[in-house]
Structure formats: structure tokens, C-alpha cells
């Protein structure tokens, strides 16, 4: 199964996150992803959009979330104009150190990096683009 | 909108050393985390540091929600209590487990077990 790509325009308010999650869940279903894989990309997208809304998004701007359900998995692209922020390289304390320090923040980046099979970042003339992919079947060497 | 509410009017355990039970329900995300934070703060402000979160009604948690749990565990312990987590559905526990939260929090299968663990120390 697959479905045509779909684009969501998300206002810079955390109240929008639930709507984003509903759409990602529908895209995951259209991709034929197992439920657990669907939850993984749903959470990774939530964390990415929440980061944009809370930290980087320019005033009055929107986050553009595009889902491309395919036969082999689901790719969701999050684009927004604002402060440059690369979740693949942004410094963050390792989880065990964060836990020992009882850190209240920083877990979202670890979730983004761990939950999906591929996360790619691109900075394009003032626009952040984060591309998250979960595959329907794990790669041959994955445990 | 995310559906979320939290009840925290229940007390369990012995009357001389009660355990306050918080029951969040729905989706705990960056939008709803402040409500959960306010409930935990109200418990501490009211002198209750022996706290159990009954997670059975939680459908979802993101890092914002995890951060609230982390913010209150040491204040509860410093005040002579603890913040224990009970009855999380598997799909929510997965997220706690992925980041190693069970090494910090006492996590119990049921509220009853979590309440009993306060007096088993």
C-alpha cells in the first residue's frame, strides 16, 4: 500500500502537535508499517516539530510537515524557516549522564536519533529541513 | 488539541503516612506537560512527597513529559518521599525504557505494588 504525499501546515503552537501525530499515524498505516514502527516515527516527528515550535521557528511562520507513505516505509520531512538547528549534530549530554544529572531537557534529540532508521538534515537558504524515515522491514543486518 | 487531564485527589496507604496517587490521562506532550507539572507541584506544595503516578491512563509520552518526571524525582526524595511510576502501558513504557529512565525511577506493575514499595524499604 502507498498513498500520495500529503502536506500539513502547522502553526507555531504546541496545541498543533496532536494534529501532527494523528496525520503521521495515518501515514504510517498507509505505508503498512507495523504499529511499533508507526509509533517510533510519530514520536520522532513530534519531537522535531516541538523543537521547531519552541526554539527555532520565526515569528508568524509555520512548520511544513510532509508525509510520503511508500511501500517500503514512511518518510516525513519537517521544514521551517528560523534559527539554524541540526538535530543530527546538536550537542547534547549522553543519556546516562543526563539521567545522573536529573536533566529536564535534552531527551528529545536522543529520541529523534534513536527512533527512526534514518534522519537527515539540510540547511537551505534560511530553511531547516529534517527528513525522518522508518522502513517497513529492518535492514538485513539489523538486530 | 491533545486530550489530557490529571487527577491527584486520591490517597492510599496508611493514614499516618499516606501516598498521593496522581492519575494522568491522555497524551503527555509539549503542550500538556505544564498541566502535569502543575499537578506534581501542587502535591509537593501541599506537603505530599510520597507520590505514585498511576500511568494506566497514559496513551502517549514525549520528551517534554519525561522531563517533568525528572524534574520532580529529586525534590520528592529530598523531602523524604519518592516519585514512583506504576502501571504504564507497554507502548508508553517503551519510551521510558529507551532512555534508561527505569534506572532512576522505581517502576511498578501496579499502583498497589508502588504504594507497598514505600514501606518495604
PDB file of C-alpha atoms in Angstrom:
ATOM      1  CA  UNK A   1       0.000   0.000   0.000  1.00  0.00           C
ATOM      2  CA  UNK A   2       1.047   3.561  -0.551  1.00  0.00           C
ATOM      3  CA  UNK A   3      -0.649   6.930  -0.688  1.00  0.00           C
ATOM      4  CA  UNK A   4       0.160  10.221  -2.367  1.00  0.00           C
ATOM      5  CA  UNK A   5       2.371  12.622  -0.400  1.00  0.00           C
ATOM      6  CA  UNK A   6       0.460  14.998   1.813  1.00  0.00           C
ATOM      7  CA  UNK A   7       1.487  18.328   3.315  1.00  0.00           C
ATOM      8  CA  UNK A   8       0.442  19.800   6.659  1.00  0.00           C
ATOM      9  CA  UNK A   9       0.904  23.457   7.557  1.00  0.00           C
ATOM     10  CA  UNK A  10       1.464  23.732  11.273  1.00  0.00           C
ATOM     11  CA  UNK A  11       1.100  26.908  13.300  1.00  0.00           C
ATOM     12  CA  UNK A  12       3.776  27.750  15.850  1.00  0.00           C
ATOM     13  CA  UNK A  13       1.765  26.457  18.788  1.00  0.00           C
ATOM     14  CA  UNK A  14       2.258  23.253  20.761  1.00  0.00           C
ATOM     15  CA  UNK A  15      -1.523  22.690  20.584  1.00  0.00           C
ATOM     16  CA  UNK A  16      -0.842  21.652  16.976  1.00  0.00           C
ATOM     17  CA  UNK A  17       1.261  18.642  17.965  1.00  0.00           C
ATOM     18  CA  UNK A  18      -1.701  16.326  18.478  1.00  0.00           C
ATOM     19  CA  UNK A  19      -2.932  17.032  14.941  1.00  0.00           C
ATOM     20  CA  UNK A  20       0.538  16.316  13.554  1.00  0.00           C
ATOM     21  CA  UNK A  21       0.644  12.986  15.413  1.00  0.00           C
ATOM     22  CA  UNK A  22      -2.754  11.958  14.026  1.00  0.00           C
ATOM     23  CA  UNK A  23      -1.565  12.554  10.476  1.00  0.00           C
ATOM     24  CA  UNK A  24       1.724  10.732  10.980  1.00  0.00           C
ATOM     25  CA  UNK A  25      -0.203   7.805  12.393  1.00  0.00           C
ATOM     26  CA  UNK A  26      -2.447   7.753   9.294  1.00  0.00           C
ATOM     27  CA  UNK A  27       0.602   7.926   7.017  1.00  0.00           C
ATOM     28  CA  UNK A  28       2.228   5.056   8.918  1.00  0.00           C
ATOM     29  CA  UNK A  29      -0.884   2.990   8.435  1.00  0.00           C
ATOM     30  CA  UNK A  30      -0.982   3.824   4.720  1.00  0.00           C
ATOM     31  CA  UNK A  31       2.648   2.673   4.488  1.00  0.00           C
ATOM     32  CA  UNK A  32       1.812  -0.663   6.044  1.00  0.00           C
ATOM     33  CA  UNK A  33       4.239  -0.047   8.916  1.00  0.00           C
ATOM     34  CA  UNK A  34       3.942  -2.311  11.949  1.00  0.00           C
ATOM     35  CA  UNK A  35       2.311  -0.496  14.883  1.00  0.00           C
ATOM     36  CA  UNK A  36       5.556  -0.160  16.807  1.00  0.00           C
ATOM     37  CA  UNK A  37       7.401   1.369  13.849  1.00  0.00           C
ATOM     38  CA  UNK A  38       4.492   3.754  13.370  1.00  0.00           C
ATOM     39  CA  UNK A  39       4.807   4.896  16.981  1.00  0.00           C
ATOM     40  CA  UNK A  40       8.545   5.408  16.538  1.00  0.00           C
ATOM     41  CA  UNK A  41       8.237   7.816  13.625  1.00  0.00           C
ATOM     42  CA  UNK A  42       5.226   9.515  15.231  1.00  0.00           C
ATOM     43  CA  UNK A  43       7.292  10.358  18.303  1.00  0.00           C
ATOM     44  CA  UNK A  44      10.343  11.413  16.276  1.00  0.00           C
ATOM     45  CA  UNK A  45       8.202  13.798  14.211  1.00  0.00           C
ATOM     46  CA  UNK A  46       6.527  15.150  17.365  1.00  0.00           C
ATOM     47  CA  UNK A  47       9.946  15.877  18.897  1.00  0.00           C
ATOM     48  CA  UNK A  48      11.190  17.536  15.711  1.00  0.00           C
ATOM     49  CA  UNK A  49       8.126  19.764  15.316  1.00  0.00           C
ATOM     50  CA  UNK A  50       8.068  20.598  19.045  1.00  0.00           C
ATOM     51  CA  UNK A  51      11.726  21.682  18.806  1.00  0.00           C
ATOM     52  CA  UNK A  52      10.864  23.912  15.876  1.00  0.00           C
ATOM     53  CA  UNK A  53       7.861  25.469  17.608  1.00  0.00           C
ATOM     54  CA  UNK A  54       9.578  26.019  20.939  1.00  0.00           C
ATOM     55  CA  UNK A  55      13.054  27.062  19.827  1.00  0.00           C
ATOM     56  CA  UNK A  56      13.658  27.888  16.226  1.00  0.00           C
ATOM     57  CA  UNK A  57      10.592  28.992  14.340  1.00  0.00           C
ATOM     58  CA  UNK A  58      10.483  32.594  13.134  1.00  0.00           C
ATOM     59  CA  UNK A  59       7.557  34.648  14.475  1.00  0.00           C
ATOM     60  CA  UNK A  60       4.347  34.152  12.500  1.00  0.00           C
ATOM     61  CA  UNK A  61       5.835  31.340  10.450  1.00  0.00           C
ATOM     62  CA  UNK A  62       4.586  27.799  10.009  1.00  0.00           C
ATOM     63  CA  UNK A  63       6.198  24.401  10.074  1.00  0.00           C
ATOM     64  CA  UNK A  64       5.621  22.391   6.923  1.00  0.00           C
ATOM     65  CA  UNK A  65       5.280  18.656   7.553  1.00  0.00           C
ATOM     66  CA  UNK A  66       5.169  16.411   4.525  1.00  0.00           C
ATOM     67  CA  UNK A  67       4.456  12.733   4.650  1.00  0.00           C
ATOM     68  CA  UNK A  68       5.369  10.391   1.832  1.00  0.00           C
ATOM     69  CA  UNK A  69       3.958   6.951   2.605  1.00  0.00           C
ATOM     70  CA  UNK A  70       5.562   4.311   0.422  1.00  0.00           C
ATOM     71  CA  UNK A  71       5.578   0.573   0.077  1.00  0.00           C
ATOM     72  CA  UNK A  72       8.936   0.257   1.793  1.00  0.00           C
ATOM     73  CA  UNK A  73       8.269   2.619   4.668  1.00  0.00           C
ATOM     74  CA  UNK A  74       7.447   6.189   5.566  1.00  0.00           C
ATOM     75  CA  UNK A  75       9.455   9.374   5.119  1.00  0.00           C
ATOM     76  CA  UNK A  76       8.331  12.551   6.875  1.00  0.00           C
ATOM     77  CA  UNK A  77      10.011  15.850   6.088  1.00  0.00           C
ATOM     78  CA  UNK A  78       9.815  18.767   8.527  1.00  0.00           C
ATOM     79  CA  UNK A  79      10.700  22.181   7.101  1.00  0.00           C
ATOM     80  CA  UNK A  80      10.693  25.571   8.769  1.00  0.00           C
ATOM     81  CA  UNK A  81      12.342  28.933   8.434  1.00  0.00           C
ATOM     82  CA  UNK A  82      14.101  30.026  11.577  1.00  0.00           C
ATOM     83  CA  UNK A  83      17.265  29.614  13.574  1.00  0.00           C
ATOM     84  CA  UNK A  84      19.580  27.001  12.095  1.00  0.00           C
ATOM     85  CA  UNK A  85      19.336  23.808  14.120  1.00  0.00           C
ATOM     86  CA  UNK A  86      20.692  20.436  13.091  1.00  0.00           C
ATOM     87  CA  UNK A  87      19.263  17.694  15.323  1.00  0.00           C
ATOM     88  CA  UNK A  88      21.729  15.174  13.915  1.00  0.00           C
ATOM     89  CA  UNK A  89      24.776  17.030  15.272  1.00  0.00           C
ATOM     90  CA  UNK A  90      23.478  19.380  18.003  1.00  0.00           C
ATOM     91  CA  UNK A  91      25.440  18.761  21.198  1.00  0.00           C
ATOM     92  CA  UNK A  92      23.587  17.012  23.975  1.00  0.00           C
ATOM     93  CA  UNK A  93      24.701  15.106  27.052  1.00  0.00           C
ATOM     94  CA  UNK A  94      24.706  11.317  26.648  1.00  0.00           C
ATOM     95  CA  UNK A  95      21.540   9.785  28.122  1.00  0.00           C
ATOM     96  CA  UNK A  96      23.308   8.189  31.107  1.00  0.00           C
ATOM     97  CA  UNK A  97      24.961  11.492  32.043  1.00  0.00           C
ATOM     98  CA  UNK A  98      21.661  13.339  31.610  1.00  0.00           C
ATOM     99  CA  UNK A  99      19.953  10.790  33.849  1.00  0.00           C
ATOM    100  CA  UNK A 100      22.620  11.114  36.539  1.00  0.00           C
ATOM    101  CA  UNK A 101      22.286  14.912  36.407  1.00  0.00           C
ATOM    102  CA  UNK A 102      18.472  14.578  36.516  1.00  0.00           C
ATOM    103  CA  UNK A 103      18.392  16.795  33.415  1.00  0.00           C
ATOM    104  CA  UNK A 104      14.956  18.037  32.465  1.00  0.00           C
ATOM    105  CA  UNK A 105      15.808  18.679  28.823  1.00  0.00           C
ATOM    106  CA  UNK A 106      17.793  17.098  26.032  1.00  0.00           C
ATOM    107  CA  UNK A 107      15.998  13.762  25.712  1.00  0.00           C
ATOM    108  CA  UNK A 108      14.154  14.763  22.554  1.00  0.00           C
ATOM    109  CA  UNK A 109      17.318  14.774  20.473  1.00  0.00           C
ATOM    110  CA  UNK A 110      18.177  11.270  21.620  1.00  0.00           C
ATOM    111  CA  UNK A 111      14.695  10.118  20.717  1.00  0.00           C
ATOM    112  CA  UNK A 112      14.936  11.651  17.243  1.00  0.00           C
ATOM    113  CA  UNK A 113      18.302   9.959  16.644  1.00  0.00           C
ATOM    114  CA  UNK A 114      17.297   6.553  18.014  1.00  0.00           C
ATOM    115  CA  UNK A 115      13.706   6.106  16.925  1.00  0.00           C
ATOM    116  CA  UNK A 116      13.985   6.249  13.170  1.00  0.00           C
ATOM    117  CA  UNK A 117      16.072   4.278  10.700  1.00  0.00           C
ATOM    118  CA  UNK A 118      17.395   7.401   9.043  1.00  0.00           C
ATOM    119  CA  UNK A 119      17.500  11.068   9.963  1.00  0.00           C
ATOM    120  CA  UNK A 120      18.966  13.623   7.586  1.00  0.00           C
ATOM    121  CA  UNK A 121      19.360  17.362   7.932  1.00  0.00           C
ATOM    122  CA  UNK A 122      19.721  20.068   5.332  1.00  0.00           C
ATOM    123  CA  UNK A 123      20.056  23.832   5.681  1.00  0.00           C
ATOM    124  CA  UNK A 124      18.707  25.538   2.612  1.00  0.00           C
ATOM    125  CA  UNK A 125      18.978  29.321   2.499  1.00  0.00           C
ATOM    126  CA  UNK A 126      17.329  30.010   5.855  1.00  0.00           C
ATOM    127  CA  UNK A 127      15.177  26.899   5.976  1.00  0.00           C
ATOM    128  CA  UNK A 128      15.783  23.896   8.205  1.00  0.00           C
ATOM    129  CA  UNK A 129      14.835  20.581   6.686  1.00  0.00           C
ATOM    130  CA  UNK A 130      14.777  17.392   8.750  1.00  0.00           C
ATOM    131  CA  UNK A 131      13.942  14.159   6.958  1.00  0.00           C
ATOM    132  CA  UNK A 132      12.921  11.171   9.055  1.00  0.00           C
ATOM    133  CA  UNK A 133      12.498   7.681   7.625  1.00  0.00           C
ATOM    134  CA  UNK A 134      11.266   4.430   9.074  1.00  0.00           C
ATOM    135  CA  UNK A 135      11.392   1.333   6.931  1.00  0.00           C
ATOM    136  CA  UNK A 136       8.694  -1.306   6.931  1.00  0.00           C
ATOM    137  CA  UNK A 137      11.230  -4.104   7.246  1.00  0.00           C
ATOM    138  CA  UNK A 138      14.521  -3.765   9.109  1.00  0.00           C
ATOM    139  CA  UNK A 139      17.723  -3.777   7.050  1.00  0.00           C
ATOM    140  CA  UNK A 140      19.295  -7.253   6.721  1.00  0.00           C
ATOM    141  CA  UNK A 141      21.976  -6.636   9.367  1.00  0.00           C
ATOM    142  CA  UNK A 142      19.724  -5.043  11.969  1.00  0.00           C
ATOM    143  CA  UNK A 143      19.083  -6.971  15.168  1.00  0.00           C
TER     144      UNK A 143
ATOM    145  CA  UNK B   1      -5.673  19.532  20.725  1.00  0.00           C
ATOM    146  CA  UNK B   2      -4.083  16.879  22.881  1.00  0.00           C
ATOM    147  CA  UNK B   3      -6.506  15.213  25.255  1.00  0.00           C
ATOM    148  CA  UNK B   4      -5.024  15.292  28.711  1.00  0.00           C
ATOM    149  CA  UNK B   5      -6.138  15.590  32.291  1.00  0.00           C
ATOM    150  CA  UNK B   6      -4.697  14.651  35.632  1.00  0.00           C
ATOM    151  CA  UNK B   7      -6.448  13.684  38.855  1.00  0.00           C
ATOM    152  CA  UNK B   8      -4.474  13.849  42.059  1.00  0.00           C
ATOM    153  CA  UNK B   9      -7.038  13.685  44.826  1.00  0.00           C
ATOM    154  CA  UNK B  10      -6.503  10.043  45.759  1.00  0.00           C
ATOM    155  CA  UNK B  11      -4.557   8.858  48.774  1.00  0.00           C
ATOM    156  CA  UNK B  12      -3.506   5.305  49.527  1.00  0.00           C
ATOM    157  CA  UNK B  13      -1.518   3.567  52.223  1.00  0.00           C
ATOM    158  CA  UNK B  14      -1.574   4.119  55.983  1.00  0.00           C
ATOM    159  CA  UNK B  15      -3.341   7.292  57.193  1.00  0.00           C
ATOM    160  CA  UNK B  16      -0.280   8.370  59.175  1.00  0.00           C
ATOM    161  CA  UNK B  17       1.928   8.126  56.087  1.00  0.00           C
ATOM    162  CA  UNK B  18      -0.295   8.418  53.042  1.00  0.00           C
ATOM    163  CA  UNK B  19       0.808   8.068  49.454  1.00  0.00           C
ATOM    164  CA  UNK B  20      -0.630  10.549  46.997  1.00  0.00           C
ATOM    165  CA  UNK B  21      -1.673   8.977  43.688  1.00  0.00           C
ATOM    166  CA  UNK B  22      -1.695  11.076  40.529  1.00  0.00           C
ATOM    167  CA  UNK B  23      -3.606   9.707  37.562  1.00  0.00           C
ATOM    168  CA  UNK B  24      -2.700  11.435  34.309  1.00  0.00           C
ATOM    169  CA  UNK B  25      -4.908  10.513  31.402  1.00  0.00           C
ATOM    170  CA  UNK B  26      -4.379  11.003  27.676  1.00  0.00           C
ATOM    171  CA  UNK B  27      -1.379  12.365  25.813  1.00  0.00           C
ATOM    172  CA  UNK B  28       1.533  13.901  27.699  1.00  0.00           C
ATOM    173  CA  UNK B  29       3.405  16.093  25.233  1.00  0.00           C
ATOM    174  CA  UNK B  30       4.973  19.554  24.994  1.00  0.00           C
ATOM    175  CA  UNK B  31       1.502  21.084  25.102  1.00  0.00           C
ATOM    176  CA  UNK B  32       0.137  19.210  28.108  1.00  0.00           C
ATOM    177  CA  UNK B  33       3.336  18.795  30.171  1.00  0.00           C
ATOM    178  CA  UNK B  34       2.722  22.098  32.052  1.00  0.00           C
ATOM    179  CA  UNK B  35      -0.581  20.698  33.412  1.00  0.00           C
ATOM    180  CA  UNK B  36       1.196  17.623  34.723  1.00  0.00           C
ATOM    181  CA  UNK B  37       3.943  19.774  36.185  1.00  0.00           C
ATOM    182  CA  UNK B  38       1.366  21.926  37.995  1.00  0.00           C
ATOM    183  CA  UNK B  39      -0.288  18.844  39.500  1.00  0.00           C
ATOM    184  CA  UNK B  40       3.016  17.488  40.808  1.00  0.00           C
ATOM    185  CA  UNK B  41       3.945  20.895  42.186  1.00  0.00           C
ATOM    186  CA  UNK B  42       0.571  21.161  43.942  1.00  0.00           C
ATOM    187  CA  UNK B  43       1.234  17.822  45.643  1.00  0.00           C
ATOM    188  CA  UNK B  44       4.672  18.909  46.860  1.00  0.00           C
ATOM    189  CA  UNK B  45       3.341  22.306  47.925  1.00  0.00           C
ATOM    190  CA  UNK B  46       0.628  20.512  49.903  1.00  0.00           C
ATOM    191  CA  UNK B  47       3.265  18.574  51.812  1.00  0.00           C
ATOM    192  CA  UNK B  48       2.896  15.294  49.927  1.00  0.00           C
ATOM    193  CA  UNK B  49       6.251  13.883  48.845  1.00  0.00           C
ATOM    194  CA  UNK B  50       5.245  10.208  48.755  1.00  0.00           C
ATOM    195  CA  UNK B  51       3.935  10.166  45.211  1.00  0.00           C
ATOM    196  CA  UNK B  52       2.821   7.480  42.788  1.00  0.00           C
ATOM    197  CA  UNK B  53       1.919   8.239  39.202  1.00  0.00           C
ATOM    198  CA  UNK B  54      -0.724   5.799  38.020  1.00  0.00           C
ATOM    199  CA  UNK B  55       0.210   5.640  34.351  1.00  0.00           C
ATOM    200  CA  UNK B  56      -2.571   3.282  33.248  1.00  0.00           C
ATOM    201  CA  UNK B  57      -4.453   6.105  31.511  1.00  0.00           C
ATOM    202  CA  UNK B  58      -1.464   7.469  29.607  1.00  0.00           C
ATOM    203  CA  UNK B  59      -1.697   6.945  25.868  1.00  0.00           C
ATOM    204  CA  UNK B  60       1.462   8.775  24.880  1.00  0.00           C
ATOM    205  CA  UNK B  61       4.544  10.481  26.268  1.00  0.00           C
ATOM    206  CA  UNK B  62       7.156  12.656  24.588  1.00  0.00           C
ATOM    207  CA  UNK B  63      10.396  14.086  25.968  1.00  0.00           C
ATOM    208  CA  UNK B  64       8.562  17.072  27.458  1.00  0.00           C
ATOM    209  CA  UNK B  65       6.615  14.690  29.663  1.00  0.00           C
ATOM    210  CA  UNK B  66       9.728  12.708  30.577  1.00  0.00           C
ATOM    211  CA  UNK B  67      11.348  15.966  31.639  1.00  0.00           C
ATOM    212  CA  UNK B  68       8.526  16.630  34.108  1.00  0.00           C
ATOM    213  CA  UNK B  69       9.038  13.260  35.775  1.00  0.00           C
ATOM    214  CA  UNK B  70      12.747  14.012  36.007  1.00  0.00           C
ATOM    215  CA  UNK B  71      12.126  17.465  37.483  1.00  0.00           C
ATOM    216  CA  UNK B  72      10.229  16.086  40.458  1.00  0.00           C
ATOM    217  CA  UNK B  73      12.040  12.906  41.443  1.00  0.00           C
ATOM    218  CA  UNK B  74      14.808  14.557  43.460  1.00  0.00           C
ATOM    219  CA  UNK B  75      12.562  17.158  45.160  1.00  0.00           C
ATOM    220  CA  UNK B  76      10.308  14.284  46.273  1.00  0.00           C
ATOM    221  CA  UNK B  77      13.266  12.267  47.582  1.00  0.00           C
ATOM    222  CA  UNK B  78      14.812  15.285  49.293  1.00  0.00           C
ATOM    223  CA  UNK B  79      11.512  15.817  51.082  1.00  0.00           C
ATOM    224  CA  UNK B  80      11.652  12.249  52.396  1.00  0.00           C
ATOM    225  CA  UNK B  81       9.438  10.669  49.773  1.00  0.00           C
ATOM    226  CA  UNK B  82       9.766   9.417  46.237  1.00  0.00           C
ATOM    227  CA  UNK B  83       8.114   9.662  42.848  1.00  0.00           C
ATOM    228  CA  UNK B  84       7.234   6.160  41.726  1.00  0.00           C
ATOM    229  CA  UNK B  85       5.676   5.218  38.420  1.00  0.00           C
ATOM    230  CA  UNK B  86       3.078   2.480  38.142  1.00  0.00           C
ATOM    231  CA  UNK B  87       1.036   0.623  35.559  1.00  0.00           C
ATOM    232  CA  UNK B  88       2.458   2.191  32.403  1.00  0.00           C
ATOM    233  CA  UNK B  89       1.063   0.652  29.216  1.00  0.00           C
ATOM    234  CA  UNK B  90       3.764  -1.147  27.211  1.00  0.00           C
ATOM    235  CA  UNK B  91       3.757   1.428  24.424  1.00  0.00           C
ATOM    236  CA  UNK B  92       4.463   4.219  26.920  1.00  0.00           C
ATOM    237  CA  UNK B  93       6.961   2.203  28.952  1.00  0.00           C
ATOM    238  CA  UNK B  94       8.942   1.681  25.715  1.00  0.00           C
ATOM    239  CA  UNK B  95       9.800   5.386  25.661  1.00  0.00           C
ATOM    240  CA  UNK B  96      10.900   5.499  29.304  1.00  0.00           C
ATOM    241  CA  UNK B  97      12.963   2.369  28.744  1.00  0.00           C
ATOM    242  CA  UNK B  98      14.639   3.623  25.576  1.00  0.00           C
ATOM    243  CA  UNK B  99      16.268   6.433  27.553  1.00  0.00           C
ATOM    244  CA  UNK B 100      17.094   4.409  30.646  1.00  0.00           C
ATOM    245  CA  UNK B 101      14.545   6.008  32.970  1.00  0.00           C
ATOM    246  CA  UNK B 102      13.982   2.733  34.860  1.00  0.00           C
ATOM    247  CA  UNK B 103      17.499   3.185  36.302  1.00  0.00           C
ATOM    248  CA  UNK B 104      16.337   6.381  38.030  1.00  0.00           C
ATOM    249  CA  UNK B 105      12.702   5.657  38.841  1.00  0.00           C
ATOM    250  CA  UNK B 106      11.114   2.919  40.859  1.00  0.00           C
ATOM    251  CA  UNK B 107       8.653   1.487  38.336  1.00  0.00           C
ATOM    252  CA  UNK B 108       5.943  -0.892  39.475  1.00  0.00           C
ATOM    253  CA  UNK B 109       3.423  -3.011  37.586  1.00  0.00           C
ATOM    254  CA  UNK B 110       0.501  -1.762  39.673  1.00  0.00           C
ATOM    255  CA  UNK B 111      -0.371   1.177  41.917  1.00  0.00           C
ATOM    256  CA  UNK B 112      -0.750  -1.244  44.812  1.00  0.00           C
ATOM    257  CA  UNK B 113       2.801  -2.527  44.318  1.00  0.00           C
ATOM    258  CA  UNK B 114       4.157   1.015  44.097  1.00  0.00           C
ATOM    259  CA  UNK B 115       2.362   2.064  47.290  1.00  0.00           C
ATOM    260  CA  UNK B 116       3.590  -1.045  49.096  1.00  0.00           C
ATOM    261  CA  UNK B 117       7.166  -0.305  47.987  1.00  0.00           C
ATOM    262  CA  UNK B 118       7.206   2.861  50.107  1.00  0.00           C
ATOM    263  CA  UNK B 119       7.046   0.868  53.293  1.00  0.00           C
ATOM    264  CA  UNK B 120       9.176  -2.022  52.128  1.00  0.00           C
ATOM    265  CA  UNK B 121      12.396  -0.016  52.274  1.00  0.00           C
TER     266      UNK B 121
END
